[in-house]
CSV table of C-alpha atoms and ligand atoms in Angstrom, one decimal:
chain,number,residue,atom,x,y,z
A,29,UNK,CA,2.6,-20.2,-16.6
A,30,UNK,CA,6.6,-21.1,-16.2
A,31,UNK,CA,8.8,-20.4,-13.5
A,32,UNK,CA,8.8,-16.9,-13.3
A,33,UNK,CA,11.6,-15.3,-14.9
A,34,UNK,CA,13.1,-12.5,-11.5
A,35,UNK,CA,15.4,-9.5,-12.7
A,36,UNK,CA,18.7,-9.2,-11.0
A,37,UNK,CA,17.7,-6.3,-8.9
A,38,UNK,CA,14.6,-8.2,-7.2
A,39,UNK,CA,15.0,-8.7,-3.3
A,40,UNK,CA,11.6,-9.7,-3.0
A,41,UNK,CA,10.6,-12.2,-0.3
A,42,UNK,CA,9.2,-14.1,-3.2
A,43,UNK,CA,11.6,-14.4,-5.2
A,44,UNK,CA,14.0,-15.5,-2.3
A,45,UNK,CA,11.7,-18.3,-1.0
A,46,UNK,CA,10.2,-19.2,-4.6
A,47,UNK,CA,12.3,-22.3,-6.0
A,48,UNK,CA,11.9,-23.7,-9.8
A,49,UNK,CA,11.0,-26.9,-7.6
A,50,UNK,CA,8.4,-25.0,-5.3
A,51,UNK,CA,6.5,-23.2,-7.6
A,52,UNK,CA,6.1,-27.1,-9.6
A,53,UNK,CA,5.0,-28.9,-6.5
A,54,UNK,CA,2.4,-26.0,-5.6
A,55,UNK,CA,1.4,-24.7,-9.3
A,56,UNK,CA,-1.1,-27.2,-10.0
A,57,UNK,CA,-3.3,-26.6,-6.3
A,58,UNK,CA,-6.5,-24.4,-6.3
A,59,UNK,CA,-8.6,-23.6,-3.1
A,60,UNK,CA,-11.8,-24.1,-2.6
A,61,UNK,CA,-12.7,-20.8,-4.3
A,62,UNK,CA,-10.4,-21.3,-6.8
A,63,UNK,CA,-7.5,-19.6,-6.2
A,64,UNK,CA,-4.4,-20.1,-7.4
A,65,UNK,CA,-0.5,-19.9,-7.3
A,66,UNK,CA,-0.3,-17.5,-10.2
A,67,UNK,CA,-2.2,-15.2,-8.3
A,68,UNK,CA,-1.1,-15.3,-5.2
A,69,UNK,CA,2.1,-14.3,-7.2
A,70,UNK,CA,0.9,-12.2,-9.3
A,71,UNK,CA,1.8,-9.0,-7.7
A,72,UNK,CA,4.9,-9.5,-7.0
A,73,UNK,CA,6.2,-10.8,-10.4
A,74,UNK,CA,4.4,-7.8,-12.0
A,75,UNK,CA,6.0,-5.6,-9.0
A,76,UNK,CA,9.7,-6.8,-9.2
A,77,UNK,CA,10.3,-3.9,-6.5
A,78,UNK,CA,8.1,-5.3,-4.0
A,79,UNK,CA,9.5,-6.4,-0.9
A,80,UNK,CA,6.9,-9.3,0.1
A,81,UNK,CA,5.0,-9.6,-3.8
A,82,UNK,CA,2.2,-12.3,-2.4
A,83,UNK,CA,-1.6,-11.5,-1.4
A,84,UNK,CA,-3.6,-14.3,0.2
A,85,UNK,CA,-7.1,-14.9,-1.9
A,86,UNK,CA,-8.9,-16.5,1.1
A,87,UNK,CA,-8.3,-18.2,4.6
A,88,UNK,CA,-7.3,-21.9,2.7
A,89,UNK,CA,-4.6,-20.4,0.4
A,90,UNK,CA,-2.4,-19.9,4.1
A,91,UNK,CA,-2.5,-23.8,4.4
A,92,UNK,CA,-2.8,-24.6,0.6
A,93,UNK,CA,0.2,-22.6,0.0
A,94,UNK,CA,2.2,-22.8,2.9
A,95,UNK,CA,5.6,-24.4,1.9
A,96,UNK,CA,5.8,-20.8,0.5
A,97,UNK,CA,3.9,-18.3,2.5
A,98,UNK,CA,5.6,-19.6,6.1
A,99,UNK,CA,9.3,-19.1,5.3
A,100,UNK,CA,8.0,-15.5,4.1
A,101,UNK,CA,5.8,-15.1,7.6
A,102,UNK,CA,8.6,-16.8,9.6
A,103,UNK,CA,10.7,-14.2,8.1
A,104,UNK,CA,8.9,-10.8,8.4
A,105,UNK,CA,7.0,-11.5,11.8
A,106,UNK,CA,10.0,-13.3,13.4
A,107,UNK,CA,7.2,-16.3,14.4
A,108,UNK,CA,7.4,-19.8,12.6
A,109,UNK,CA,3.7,-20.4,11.9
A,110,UNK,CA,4.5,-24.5,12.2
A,111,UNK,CA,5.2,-24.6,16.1
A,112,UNK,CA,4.3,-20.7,17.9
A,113,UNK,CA,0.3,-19.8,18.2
A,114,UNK,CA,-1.1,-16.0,18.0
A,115,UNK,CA,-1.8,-14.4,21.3
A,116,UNK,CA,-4.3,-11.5,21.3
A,117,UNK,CA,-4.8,-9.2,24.1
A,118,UNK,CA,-7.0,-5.8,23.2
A,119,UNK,CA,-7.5,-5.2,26.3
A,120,UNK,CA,-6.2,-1.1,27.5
A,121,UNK,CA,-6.0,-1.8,31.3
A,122,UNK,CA,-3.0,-4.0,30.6
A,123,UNK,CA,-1.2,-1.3,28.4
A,124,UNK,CA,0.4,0.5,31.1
A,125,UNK,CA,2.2,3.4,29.1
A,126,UNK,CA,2.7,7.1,29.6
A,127,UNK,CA,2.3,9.8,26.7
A,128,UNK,CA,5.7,9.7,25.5
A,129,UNK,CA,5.4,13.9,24.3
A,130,UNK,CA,2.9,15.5,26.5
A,131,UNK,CA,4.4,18.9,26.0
A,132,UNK,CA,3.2,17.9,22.5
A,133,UNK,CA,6.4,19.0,20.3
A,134,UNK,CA,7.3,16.1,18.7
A,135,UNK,CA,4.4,14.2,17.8
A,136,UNK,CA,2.2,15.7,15.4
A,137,UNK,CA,-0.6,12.6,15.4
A,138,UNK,CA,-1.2,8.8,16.7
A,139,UNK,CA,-3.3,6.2,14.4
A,140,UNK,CA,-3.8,3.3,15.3
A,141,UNK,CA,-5.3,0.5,12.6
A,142,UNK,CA,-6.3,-3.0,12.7
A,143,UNK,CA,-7.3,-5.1,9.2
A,144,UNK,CA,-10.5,-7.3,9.2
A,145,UNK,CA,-11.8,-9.9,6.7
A,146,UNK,CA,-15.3,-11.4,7.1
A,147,UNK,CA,-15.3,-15.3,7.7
A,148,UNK,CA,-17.9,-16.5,5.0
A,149,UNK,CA,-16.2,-15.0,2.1
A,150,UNK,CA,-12.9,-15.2,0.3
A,151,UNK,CA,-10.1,-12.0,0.9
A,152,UNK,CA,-10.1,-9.1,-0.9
A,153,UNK,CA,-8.2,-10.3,-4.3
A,154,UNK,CA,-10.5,-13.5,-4.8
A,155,UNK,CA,-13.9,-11.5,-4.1
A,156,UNK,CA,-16.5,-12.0,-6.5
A,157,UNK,CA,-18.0,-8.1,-7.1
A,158,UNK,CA,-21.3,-9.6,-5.8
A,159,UNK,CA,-19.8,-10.8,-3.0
A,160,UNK,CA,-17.8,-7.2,-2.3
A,161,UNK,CA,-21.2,-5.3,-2.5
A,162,UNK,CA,-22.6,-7.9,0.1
A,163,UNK,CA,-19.6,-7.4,2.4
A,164,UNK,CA,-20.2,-3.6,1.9
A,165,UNK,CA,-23.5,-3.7,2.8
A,166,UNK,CA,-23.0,-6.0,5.8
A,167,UNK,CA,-20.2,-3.9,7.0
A,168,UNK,CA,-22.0,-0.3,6.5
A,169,UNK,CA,-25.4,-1.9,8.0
A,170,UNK,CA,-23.5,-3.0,11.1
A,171,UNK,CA,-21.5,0.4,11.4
A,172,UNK,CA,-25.2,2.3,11.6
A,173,UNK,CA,-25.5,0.5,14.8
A,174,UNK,CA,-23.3,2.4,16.6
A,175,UNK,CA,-23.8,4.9,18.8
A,176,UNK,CA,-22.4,7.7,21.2
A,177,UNK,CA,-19.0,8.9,19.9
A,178,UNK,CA,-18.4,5.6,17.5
A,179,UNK,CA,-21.6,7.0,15.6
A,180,UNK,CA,-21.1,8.3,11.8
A,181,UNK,CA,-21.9,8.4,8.5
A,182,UNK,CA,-20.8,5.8,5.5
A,183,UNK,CA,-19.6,7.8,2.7
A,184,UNK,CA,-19.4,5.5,-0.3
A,185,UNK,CA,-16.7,6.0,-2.7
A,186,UNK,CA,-19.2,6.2,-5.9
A,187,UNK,CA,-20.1,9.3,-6.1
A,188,UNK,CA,-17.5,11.3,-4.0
A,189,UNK,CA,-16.7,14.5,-5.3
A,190,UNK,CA,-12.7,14.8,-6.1
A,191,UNK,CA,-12.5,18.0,-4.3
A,192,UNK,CA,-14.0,16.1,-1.1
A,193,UNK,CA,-12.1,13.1,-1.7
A,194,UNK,CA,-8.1,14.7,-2.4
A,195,UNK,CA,-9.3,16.5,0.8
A,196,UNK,CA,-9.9,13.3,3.0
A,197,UNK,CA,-6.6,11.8,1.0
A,198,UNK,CA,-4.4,15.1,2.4
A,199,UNK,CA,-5.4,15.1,5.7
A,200,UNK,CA,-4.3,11.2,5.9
A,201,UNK,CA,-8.4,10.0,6.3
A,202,UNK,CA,-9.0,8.1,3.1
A,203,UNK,CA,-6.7,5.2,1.3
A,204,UNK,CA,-4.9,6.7,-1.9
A,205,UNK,CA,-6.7,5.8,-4.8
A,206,UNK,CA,-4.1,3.1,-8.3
A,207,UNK,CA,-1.7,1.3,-5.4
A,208,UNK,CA,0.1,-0.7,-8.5
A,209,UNK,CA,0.9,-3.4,-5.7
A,210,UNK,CA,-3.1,-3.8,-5.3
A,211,UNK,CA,-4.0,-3.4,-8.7
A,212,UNK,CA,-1.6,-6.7,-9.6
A,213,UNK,CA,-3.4,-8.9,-6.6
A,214,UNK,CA,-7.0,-8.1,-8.4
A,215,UNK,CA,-7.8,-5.8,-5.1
A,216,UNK,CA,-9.0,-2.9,-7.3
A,217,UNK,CA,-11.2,-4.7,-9.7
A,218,UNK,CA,-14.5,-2.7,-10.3
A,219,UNK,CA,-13.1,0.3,-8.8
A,220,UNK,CA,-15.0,2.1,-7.0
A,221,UNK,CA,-17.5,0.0,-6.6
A,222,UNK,CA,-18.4,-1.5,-3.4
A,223,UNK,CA,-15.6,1.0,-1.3
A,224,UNK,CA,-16.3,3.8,1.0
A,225,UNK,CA,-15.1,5.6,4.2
A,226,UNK,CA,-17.1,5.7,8.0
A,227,UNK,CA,-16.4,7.9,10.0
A,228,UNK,CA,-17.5,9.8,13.4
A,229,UNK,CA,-18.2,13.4,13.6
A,230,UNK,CA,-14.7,14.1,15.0
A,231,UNK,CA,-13.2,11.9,12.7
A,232,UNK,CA,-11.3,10.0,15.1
A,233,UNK,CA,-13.0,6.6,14.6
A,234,UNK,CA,-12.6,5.5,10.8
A,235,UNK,CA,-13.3,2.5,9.1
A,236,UNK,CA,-12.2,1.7,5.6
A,237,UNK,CA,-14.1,-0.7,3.6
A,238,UNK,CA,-12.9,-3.1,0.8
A,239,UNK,CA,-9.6,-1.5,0.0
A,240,UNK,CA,-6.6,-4.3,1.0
A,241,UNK,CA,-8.7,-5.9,3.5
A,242,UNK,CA,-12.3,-6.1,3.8
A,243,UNK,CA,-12.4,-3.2,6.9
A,244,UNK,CA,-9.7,-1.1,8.4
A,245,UNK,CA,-10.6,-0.4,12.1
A,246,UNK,CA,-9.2,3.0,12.5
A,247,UNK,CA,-8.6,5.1,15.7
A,248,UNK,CA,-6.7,8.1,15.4
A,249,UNK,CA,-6.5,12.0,16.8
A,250,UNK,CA,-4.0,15.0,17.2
A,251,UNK,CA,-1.1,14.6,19.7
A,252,UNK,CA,0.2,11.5,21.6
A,253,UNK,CA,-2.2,10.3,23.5
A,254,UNK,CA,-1.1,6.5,22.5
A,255,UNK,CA,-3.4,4.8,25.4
A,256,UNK,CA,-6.5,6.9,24.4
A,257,UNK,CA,-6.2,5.7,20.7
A,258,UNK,CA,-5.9,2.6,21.4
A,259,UNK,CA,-8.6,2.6,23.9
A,260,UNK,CA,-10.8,3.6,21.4
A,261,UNK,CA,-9.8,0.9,19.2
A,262,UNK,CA,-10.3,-1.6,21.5
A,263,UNK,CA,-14.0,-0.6,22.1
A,264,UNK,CA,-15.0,-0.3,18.5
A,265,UNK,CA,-13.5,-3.6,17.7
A,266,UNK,CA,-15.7,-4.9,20.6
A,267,UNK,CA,-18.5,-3.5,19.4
A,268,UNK,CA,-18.1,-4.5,15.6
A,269,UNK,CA,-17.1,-8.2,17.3
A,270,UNK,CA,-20.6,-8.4,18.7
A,271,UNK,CA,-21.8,-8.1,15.1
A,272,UNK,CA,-20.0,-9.6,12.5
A,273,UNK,CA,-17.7,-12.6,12.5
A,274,UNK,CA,-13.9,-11.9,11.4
A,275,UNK,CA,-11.7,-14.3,9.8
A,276,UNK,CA,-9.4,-15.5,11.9
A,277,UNK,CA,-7.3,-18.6,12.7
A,278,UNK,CA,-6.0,-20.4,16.1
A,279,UNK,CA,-2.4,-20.2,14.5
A,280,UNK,CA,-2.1,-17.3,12.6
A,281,UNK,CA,-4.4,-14.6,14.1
A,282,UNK,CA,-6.4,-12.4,12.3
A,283,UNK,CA,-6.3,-13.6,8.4
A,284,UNK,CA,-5.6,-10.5,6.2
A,285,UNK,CA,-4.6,-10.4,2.2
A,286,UNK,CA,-1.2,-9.5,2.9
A,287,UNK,CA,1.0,-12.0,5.1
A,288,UNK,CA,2.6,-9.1,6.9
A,289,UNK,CA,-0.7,-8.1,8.2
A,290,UNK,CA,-1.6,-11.2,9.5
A,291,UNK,CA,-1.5,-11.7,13.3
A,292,UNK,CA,-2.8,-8.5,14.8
A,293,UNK,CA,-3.2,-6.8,11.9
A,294,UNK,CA,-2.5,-3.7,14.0
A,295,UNK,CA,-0.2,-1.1,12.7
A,296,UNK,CA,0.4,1.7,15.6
A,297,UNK,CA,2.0,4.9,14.1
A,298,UNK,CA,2.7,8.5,15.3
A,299,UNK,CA,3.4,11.1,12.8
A,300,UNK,CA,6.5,12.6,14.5
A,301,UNK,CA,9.1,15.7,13.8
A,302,UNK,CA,12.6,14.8,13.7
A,303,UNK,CA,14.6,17.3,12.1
A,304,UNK,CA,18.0,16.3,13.4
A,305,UNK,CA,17.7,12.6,13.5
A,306,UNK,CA,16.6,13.0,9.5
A,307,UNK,CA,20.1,14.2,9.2
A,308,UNK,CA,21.5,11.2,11.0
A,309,UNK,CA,19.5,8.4,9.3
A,310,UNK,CA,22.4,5.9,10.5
A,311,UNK,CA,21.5,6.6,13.9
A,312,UNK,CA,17.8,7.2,13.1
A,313,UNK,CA,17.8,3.7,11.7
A,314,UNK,CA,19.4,1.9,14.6
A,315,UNK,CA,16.7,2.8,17.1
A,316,UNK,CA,14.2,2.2,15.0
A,317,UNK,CA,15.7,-1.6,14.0
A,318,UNK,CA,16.1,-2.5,17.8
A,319,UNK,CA,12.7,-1.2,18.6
A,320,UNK,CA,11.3,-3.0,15.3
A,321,UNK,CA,9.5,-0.3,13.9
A,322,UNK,CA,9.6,0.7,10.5
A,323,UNK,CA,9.9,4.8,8.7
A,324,UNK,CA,7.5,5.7,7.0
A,325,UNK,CA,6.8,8.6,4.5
A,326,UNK,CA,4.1,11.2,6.0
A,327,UNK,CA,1.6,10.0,3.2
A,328,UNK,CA,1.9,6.4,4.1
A,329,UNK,CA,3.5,3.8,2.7
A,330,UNK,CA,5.8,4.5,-0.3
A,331,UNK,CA,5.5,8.2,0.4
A,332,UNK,CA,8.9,10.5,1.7
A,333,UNK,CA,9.1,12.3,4.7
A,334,UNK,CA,8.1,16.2,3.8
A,335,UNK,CA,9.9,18.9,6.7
A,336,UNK,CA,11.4,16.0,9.1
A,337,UNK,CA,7.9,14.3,9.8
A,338,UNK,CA,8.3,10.7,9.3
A,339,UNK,CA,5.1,7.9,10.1
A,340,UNK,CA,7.2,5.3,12.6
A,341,UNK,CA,5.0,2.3,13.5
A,342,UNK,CA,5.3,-1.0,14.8
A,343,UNK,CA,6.9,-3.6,12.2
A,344,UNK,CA,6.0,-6.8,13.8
A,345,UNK,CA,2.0,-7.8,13.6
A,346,UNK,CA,2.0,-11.6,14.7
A,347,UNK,CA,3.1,-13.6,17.8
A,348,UNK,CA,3.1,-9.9,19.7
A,349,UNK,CA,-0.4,-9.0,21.2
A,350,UNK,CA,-2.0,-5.9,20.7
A,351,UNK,CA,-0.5,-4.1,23.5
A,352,UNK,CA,2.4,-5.7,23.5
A,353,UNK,CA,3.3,-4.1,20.0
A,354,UNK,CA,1.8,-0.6,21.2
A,355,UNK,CA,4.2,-0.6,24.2
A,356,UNK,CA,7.2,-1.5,22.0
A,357,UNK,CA,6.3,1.3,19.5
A,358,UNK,CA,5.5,3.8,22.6
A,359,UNK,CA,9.3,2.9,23.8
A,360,UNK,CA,10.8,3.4,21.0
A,361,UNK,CA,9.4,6.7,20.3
A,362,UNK,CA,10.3,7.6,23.6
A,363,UNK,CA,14.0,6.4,22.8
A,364,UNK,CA,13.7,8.5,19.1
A,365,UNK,CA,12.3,11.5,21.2
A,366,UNK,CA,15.2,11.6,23.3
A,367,UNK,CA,18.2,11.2,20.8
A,368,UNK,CA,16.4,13.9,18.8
A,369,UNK,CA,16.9,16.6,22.0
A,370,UNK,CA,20.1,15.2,22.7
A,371,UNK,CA,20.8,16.3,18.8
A,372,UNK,CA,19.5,20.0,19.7
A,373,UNK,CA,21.4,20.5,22.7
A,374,UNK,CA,24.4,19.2,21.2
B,5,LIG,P1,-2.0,1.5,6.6
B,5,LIG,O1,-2.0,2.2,7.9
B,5,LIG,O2,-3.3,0.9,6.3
B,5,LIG,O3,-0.9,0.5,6.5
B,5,LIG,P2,-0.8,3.7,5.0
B,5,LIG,O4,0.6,3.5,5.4
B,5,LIG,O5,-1.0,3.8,3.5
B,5,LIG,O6,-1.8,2.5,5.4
B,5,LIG,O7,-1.4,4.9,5.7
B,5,LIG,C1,-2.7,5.3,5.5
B,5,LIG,C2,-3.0,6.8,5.8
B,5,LIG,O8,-2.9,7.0,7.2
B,5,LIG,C3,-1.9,7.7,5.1
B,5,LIG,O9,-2.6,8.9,4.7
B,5,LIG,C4,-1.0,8.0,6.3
B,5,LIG,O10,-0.4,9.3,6.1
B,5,LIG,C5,-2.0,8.1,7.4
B,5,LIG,N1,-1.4,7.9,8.7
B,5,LIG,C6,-0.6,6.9,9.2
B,5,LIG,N2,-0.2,7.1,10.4
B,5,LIG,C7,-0.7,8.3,10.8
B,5,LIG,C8,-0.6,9.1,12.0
B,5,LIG,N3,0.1,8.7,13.0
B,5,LIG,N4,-1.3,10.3,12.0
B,5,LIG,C9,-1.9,10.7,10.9
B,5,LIG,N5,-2.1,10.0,9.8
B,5,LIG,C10,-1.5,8.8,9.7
B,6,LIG,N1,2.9,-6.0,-1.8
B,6,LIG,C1,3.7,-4.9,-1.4
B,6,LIG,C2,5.2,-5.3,-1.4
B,6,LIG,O1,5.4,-6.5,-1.4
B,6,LIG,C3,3.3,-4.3,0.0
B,6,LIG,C4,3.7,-5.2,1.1
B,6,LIG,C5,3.3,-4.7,2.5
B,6,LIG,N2,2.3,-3.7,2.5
B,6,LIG,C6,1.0,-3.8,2.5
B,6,LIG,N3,0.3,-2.8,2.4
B,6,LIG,N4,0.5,-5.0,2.5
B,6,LIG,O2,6.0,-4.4,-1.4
């Protein structure tokens, strides 16, 4: 393939960091399961609205390709992969953090996610679909071994009634199903093959397997109980730990398709009313930018905000620890929760 031809109106990372004289020097390098520049461009050159438009195809293509996938990581994570290391700390004594709405009127809901790739295989968009029903079956074998409130049931996706599955979709439980961005990286090939939800009885602990990354870790429940969710988390990634062996790299953290999940792979969001600060999106945006947390819609990413509910999470996933990025995203909510009754007594 040529240098790819970028329309005017493209802003993606890609096409910002991807030189005529780049893509030469790299085009002609495959990893050691084959993958290849082309792909891990594909998405974003058939997406010219992306914002990133690269997906990793397995741990070597973040060395192989590096010249272009660290300005894009330097960039986003505000962490320049060639000198800084990844720090993780899971641990919830060290999260010292209040519930910033215990009256519960703000917050609706707190979820709190991490990504996980398995070691001996490529990522998600360089998976053979032997290799994806091996990973499922590794992943739902290990989650059977859980017990007390972490126990559940694997629901595979094959099979799934629609009724059952729009259901899980609504009430913000399951992945949405055709995410164009994935469908360009090769992440839905033999769709549904090989994905499925866990989860416990209470559906608080989740785990999403072979949609953008191998598992999402999932902790979530009603109200703001930030520390609780992310207690949770932090066991059943301790538990799963003992089990199965995740991809993940002394620099760089936990290895994920996406480059802006890399790190902790963590993204800790409240679902959160503000009517009056959706008025003032100005000021709305301000907080959020100097807290680093990104808006959301309230059905995820790429979705609106429906009655002033918006899904605020942290931005930042590497060179930040776990708790460090759950206490920045609890402070910032408490900022957002306080410029919103400011608004109403005004
Ligand atoms: P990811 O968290 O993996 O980046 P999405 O942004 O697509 O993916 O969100 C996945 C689902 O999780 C969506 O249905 C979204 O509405 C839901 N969700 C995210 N945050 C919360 C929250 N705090 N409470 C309830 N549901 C949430
Ligand atoms: N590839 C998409 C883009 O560049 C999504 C990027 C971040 N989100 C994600 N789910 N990985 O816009």
């Amino acid at each position: 393939m040529p240098y790819p031809k970028f329309p005017e109106s493209c802003h993606s990372a890609l096409c910002r960091h991807l030189s005529p004289e780049l893509y030469d020097s790299l085009k002609g390098r495959r990893t050691r399961y084959g993958y290849t520049l082309d792909q891990l461009i594909r998405s974003g050159i058939e997406n010219p609205d992306s914002s990133i438009g690269v997906y990793a195809g397995d741990e070597e293509s973040y060395t192989l390709f590096a010249p272009l996938l660290d300005p894009i990581i330097r960039e986003y994570h505000h962490f320049d992969p060639e000198t800084e290391r990844h720090r993780s700390d899971m641990d919830p004594s060290h999260l010292k953090i209040e519930n910033p709405d215990p009256d519960n009127r703000f917050i609706l809901s707190t979820r709190i996610r991490v990504g996980r790739n398995l070691h001996c295989f490529p990522l998600g968009p360089n998976l053979a679909r032997r290799e994806r029903l091996i990973v499922k079956c590794m992943v739902s074998d290990t989650l059977r071994e859980l017990s007390g409130d972490l126990a559940g049931r694997y629901y595979p996706l094959v099979g799934m009634d629609e009724a059952t599955k729009t259901r899980l979709i609504e009430d913000h439980f399951l992945f949405k199903e055709g995410d164009r961005f994935l469908e360009s990286a090769g992440l839905n090939r033999d769709w549904p093959e090989g994905r499925g939800i866990f989860h416990n009885n209470d559906k608080t602990f989740l785990v999403w397997v072979n949609e953008e990354d191998q598992l999402r870790i999932i902790s979530m429940e009603a109200g703001g109980d930030i520390r609780r969710v992310f207690t949770r988390l932090s066991r059943a990634v301790g538990e799963l730990q003992k089990r199965l062996t995740f991809a993940f790299d002394e620099r760089l953290g936990y290895l994920t398709s996406c480059p802006t999940n890399l790190g902790t792979a963590m993204r800790a969001s409240v679902h959160i009313r503000l009517p009056r600060l959706a008025k003032s999106m100005d000021r709305f945006r301000e907080i959020c930018d100097r807290h680093e947390l990104q808006i959301r819609g309230v059905h995820g990413e790429h979705s609106e905000s429906e009655g002033g509910v918006f899904d605020i999470s942290n931005r930042r996933r590497l060179g930040i620890t776990e708790v460090e990025a759950v206490r920045q995203m609890s402070q910032g909510i408490t900022e957002l929760i306080e410029e919103e009754t400011k608004l109403s007594e005004s």
